[in-house]
mmCIF file of C-alpha atoms in Angstrom:
data_model
loop_
_atom_site.group_PDB
_atom_site.id
_atom_site.type_symbol
_atom_site.label_atom_id
_atom_site.label_comp_id
_atom_site.label_asym_id
_atom_site.label_seq_id
_atom_site.Cartn_x
_atom_site.Cartn_y
_atom_site.Cartn_z
ATOM 1 C CA UNK A 28 -150.330 147.045 -0.655
ATOM 2 C CA UNK A 29 -152.461 145.216 1.704
ATOM 3 C CA UNK A 30 -152.342 142.403 -0.596
ATOM 4 C CA UNK A 31 -148.555 142.484 -0.709
ATOM 5 C CA UNK A 32 -148.474 142.821 3.029
ATOM 6 C CA UNK A 33 -150.815 139.916 3.384
ATOM 7 C CA UNK A 34 -148.679 137.874 1.018
ATOM 8 C CA UNK A 35 -145.589 138.848 2.964
ATOM 9 C CA UNK A 36 -147.224 137.775 6.226
ATOM 10 C CA UNK A 37 -148.222 134.451 4.706
ATOM 11 C CA UNK A 38 -144.735 134.026 3.393
ATOM 12 C CA UNK A 39 -143.373 134.956 6.822
ATOM 13 C CA UNK A 40 -145.645 132.403 8.473
ATOM 14 C CA UNK A 41 -144.574 129.816 5.977
ATOM 15 C CA UNK A 42 -140.986 130.715 6.626
ATOM 16 C CA UNK A 43 -141.557 130.426 10.384
ATOM 17 C CA UNK A 44 -143.124 126.991 9.839
ATOM 18 C CA UNK A 45 -140.320 126.088 7.489
ATOM 19 C CA UNK A 46 -137.738 127.233 10.063
ATOM 20 C CA UNK A 47 -139.495 125.162 12.756
ATOM 21 C CA UNK A 48 -139.393 122.140 10.462
ATOM 22 C CA UNK A 49 -135.779 122.873 9.646
ATOM 23 C CA UNK A 50 -135.037 123.106 13.384
ATOM 24 C CA UNK A 51 -136.715 119.691 13.835
ATOM 25 C CA UNK A 52 -134.725 118.271 10.923
ATOM 26 C CA UNK A 53 -131.568 119.805 12.385
ATOM 27 C CA UNK A 54 -132.367 118.203 15.778
ATOM 28 C CA UNK A 55 -132.904 114.860 14.008
ATOM 29 C CA UNK A 56 -129.625 115.270 12.152
ATOM 30 C CA UNK A 57 -127.850 116.149 15.431
ATOM 31 C CA UNK A 58 -129.419 113.049 17.045
ATOM 32 C CA UNK A 59 -128.395 110.996 14.000
ATOM 33 C CA UNK A 60 -124.856 112.398 14.208
ATOM 34 C CA UNK A 61 -124.706 111.531 17.928
ATOM 35 C CA UNK A 62 -125.863 108.002 17.137
ATOM 36 C CA UNK A 63 -123.306 107.797 14.346
ATOM 37 C CA UNK A 64 -120.570 108.957 16.750
ATOM 38 C CA UNK A 65 -121.699 106.274 19.227
ATOM 39 C CA UNK A 66 -121.730 103.738 16.411
ATOM 40 C CA UNK A 67 -118.242 104.825 15.337
ATOM 41 C CA UNK A 68 -117.031 104.451 18.933
ATOM 42 C CA UNK A 69 -118.547 100.980 19.050
ATOM 43 C CA UNK A 70 -116.880 100.198 15.743
ATOM 44 C CA UNK A 71 -113.523 101.446 17.094
ATOM 45 C CA UNK A 72 -113.988 99.179 20.139
ATOM 46 C CA UNK A 73 -114.984 96.318 17.845
ATOM 47 C CA UNK A 74 -111.954 96.924 15.636
ATOM 48 C CA UNK A 75 -109.700 96.927 18.706
ATOM 49 C CA UNK A 76 -111.229 93.619 19.789
ATOM 50 C CA UNK A 77 -110.787 92.271 16.270
ATOM 51 C CA UNK A 78 -107.144 93.408 16.311
ATOM 52 C CA UNK A 79 -106.694 91.563 19.619
ATOM 53 C CA UNK A 80 -108.400 88.519 18.124
ATOM 54 C CA UNK A 81 -106.132 88.699 15.060
ATOM 55 C CA UNK A 82 -103.087 88.908 17.333
ATOM 56 C CA UNK A 83 -104.285 85.846 19.219
ATOM 57 C CA UNK A 84 -104.859 84.027 15.943
ATOM 58 C CA UNK A 85 -101.348 84.942 14.818
ATOM 59 C CA UNK A 86 -100.068 83.608 18.160
ATOM 60 C CA UNK A 87 -102.028 80.371 17.649
ATOM 61 C CA UNK A 88 -100.706 80.002 14.125
ATOM 62 C CA UNK A 89 -97.148 80.509 15.373
ATOM 63 C CA UNK A 90 -97.686 77.926 18.106
ATOM 64 C CA UNK A 91 -99.138 75.476 15.588
ATOM 65 C CA UNK A 92 -96.206 76.131 13.279
ATOM 66 C CA UNK A 93 -93.861 75.466 16.203
ATOM 67 C CA UNK A 94 -95.798 72.305 17.057
ATOM 68 C CA UNK A 95 -95.557 71.136 13.440
ATOM 69 C CA UNK A 96 -91.834 71.850 13.451
ATOM 70 C CA UNK A 97 -91.400 70.038 16.768
ATOM 71 C CA UNK A 98 -93.423 67.069 15.500
ATOM 72 C CA UNK A 99 -91.236 66.850 12.401
ATOM 73 C CA UNK A 100 -88.124 67.006 14.573
ATOM 74 C CA UNK A 101 -89.555 64.269 16.802
ATOM 75 C CA UNK A 102 -90.288 62.078 13.798
ATOM 76 C CA UNK A 103 -86.765 62.587 12.458
ATOM 77 C CA UNK A 104 -85.376 61.842 15.929
ATOM 78 C CA UNK A 105 -87.484 58.698 16.202
ATOM 79 C CA UNK A 106 -86.284 57.502 12.802
ATOM 80 C CA UNK A 107 -82.668 58.160 13.792
ATOM 81 C CA UNK A 108 -83.184 56.416 17.118
ATOM 82 C CA UNK A 109 -84.816 53.464 15.386
ATOM 83 C CA UNK A 110 -81.999 53.269 12.827
ATOM 84 C CA UNK A 111 -79.351 53.541 15.553
ATOM 85 C CA UNK A 112 -81.103 50.906 17.635
ATOM 86 C CA UNK A 113 -81.426 48.556 14.674
ATOM 87 C CA UNK A 114 -77.787 49.085 13.734
ATOM 88 C CA UNK A 115 -76.594 48.536 17.290
ATOM 89 C CA UNK A 116 -78.813 45.517 17.824
ATOM 90 C CA UNK A 117 -77.783 44.177 14.424
ATOM 91 C CA UNK A 118 -74.077 44.352 15.265
ATOM 92 C CA UNK A 119 -74.786 42.947 18.719
ATOM 93 C CA UNK A 120 -76.705 40.046 17.167
ATOM 94 C CA UNK A 121 -73.820 39.469 14.744
ATOM 95 C CA UNK A 122 -71.405 39.310 17.692
ATOM 96 C CA UNK A 123 -73.701 36.878 19.502
ATOM 97 C CA UNK A 124 -73.991 34.754 16.342
ATOM 98 C CA UNK A 125 -70.190 34.674 16.007
ATOM 99 C CA UNK A 126 -69.843 33.720 19.661
ATOM 100 C CA UNK A 127 -72.489 31.003 19.284
ATOM 101 C CA UNK A 128 -70.733 29.691 16.148
ATOM 102 C CA UNK A 129 -67.383 29.548 17.978
ATOM 103 C CA UNK A 130 -68.945 27.835 20.993
ATOM 104 C CA UNK A 131 -70.845 25.456 18.687
ATOM 105 C CA UNK A 132 -67.615 24.525 16.900
ATOM 106 C CA UNK A 133 -65.899 23.937 20.255
ATOM 107 C CA UNK A 134 -68.783 21.802 21.524
ATOM 108 C CA UNK A 135 -68.933 19.948 18.212
ATOM 109 C CA UNK A 136 -65.197 19.189 18.401
ATOM 110 C CA UNK A 137 -65.629 18.004 21.986
ATOM 111 C CA UNK A 138 -68.626 15.874 21.019
ATOM 112 C CA UNK A 139 -66.703 14.418 18.060
ATOM 113 C CA UNK A 140 -63.818 13.515 20.407
ATOM 114 C CA UNK A 141 -66.257 11.999 22.900
ATOM 115 C CA UNK A 142 -67.995 10.064 20.117
ATOM 116 C CA UNK A 143 -64.636 8.653 18.982
ATOM 117 C CA UNK A 144 -63.920 7.590 22.560
ATOM 118 C CA UNK A 145 -67.372 6.011 22.828
ATOM 119 C CA UNK A 146 -66.891 4.229 19.478
ATOM 120 C CA UNK A 147 -63.449 2.982 20.571
ATOM 121 C CA UNK A 148 -64.832 1.792 23.894
ATOM 122 C CA UNK A 149 -67.750 0.123 22.137
ATOM 123 C CA UNK A 150 -65.357 -1.691 19.789
ATOM 124 C CA UNK A 151 -63.205 -2.742 22.736
ATOM 125 C CA UNK A 152 -66.285 -3.806 24.646
ATOM 126 C CA UNK A 153 -67.467 -5.955 21.741
ATOM 127 C CA UNK A 154 -63.937 -7.387 21.392
ATOM 128 C CA UNK A 155 -63.742 -8.017 25.141
ATOM 129 C CA UNK A 156 -67.161 -9.668 25.127
ATOM 130 C CA UNK A 157 -66.137 -11.941 22.289
ATOM 131 C CA UNK A 158 -62.881 -12.782 24.120
ATOM 132 C CA UNK A 159 -64.866 -13.481 27.302
ATOM 133 C CA UNK A 160 -67.203 -15.743 25.339
ATOM 134 C CA UNK A 161 -64.210 -17.437 23.791
ATOM 135 C CA UNK A 162 -62.688 -17.959 27.249
ATOM 136 C CA UNK A 163 -65.957 -19.365 28.540
ATOM 137 C CA UNK A 164 -66.197 -21.670 25.578
ATOM 138 C CA UNK A 165 -62.606 -22.765 26.046
ATOM 139 C CA UNK A 166 -63.148 -23.313 29.729
ATOM 140 C CA UNK A 167 -65.996 -25.648 29.037
ATOM 141 C CA UNK A 168 -63.877 -27.773 26.704
ATOM 142 C CA UNK A 169 -62.184 -30.827 28.126
ATOM 143 C CA UNK A 170 -58.519 -30.204 28.977
ATOM 144 C CA UNK A 171 -57.199 -32.183 26.021
ATOM 145 C CA UNK A 172 -58.795 -29.872 23.499
ATOM 146 C CA UNK A 173 -57.641 -26.661 25.019
ATOM 147 C CA UNK A 174 -55.428 -24.737 22.681
ATOM 148 C CA UNK A 175 -53.214 -23.204 25.390
ATOM 149 C CA UNK A 176 -52.185 -26.350 27.068
ATOM 150 C CA UNK A 177 -53.229 -27.697 30.368
ATOM 151 C CA UNK A 178 -55.480 -25.456 32.280
ATOM 152 C CA UNK A 179 -56.898 -26.542 35.538
ATOM 153 C CA UNK A 180 -60.590 -27.176 35.431
ATOM 154 C CA UNK A 181 -62.168 -25.504 38.364
ATOM 155 C CA UNK A 182 -59.770 -22.659 38.619
#
């Protein structure tokens, strides 16, 4: 019996040591659980920050989409403005060209009339010069050879 009692005491001591170790393990597990809870809280905070970051990214993407849309609208507007400007300037240039053509025709007609007058005056001038030369020649002839009769010499 002593032997059984001795074995029981040894077993009891082992159990006490085992319980102490189990208490230490339990304390470590409790500490680990506390750290895990802290880690989970940090993760929750991190996830909240990530959610905020994702929301900001969504906002940025929407703004970029709006900017792309606005840029496309601007390009379309510029093309329309350019086309309208070209069309308006084109018709304006056509009107100017027509006006210039009309004015050119008027000036050309006036110049043609003036050229005819100049040509007529030139012909008359040449004719008058030849008549003047003829008169000078006749004046230098003696009176008997004058074709128009007696003309006073010296007059």
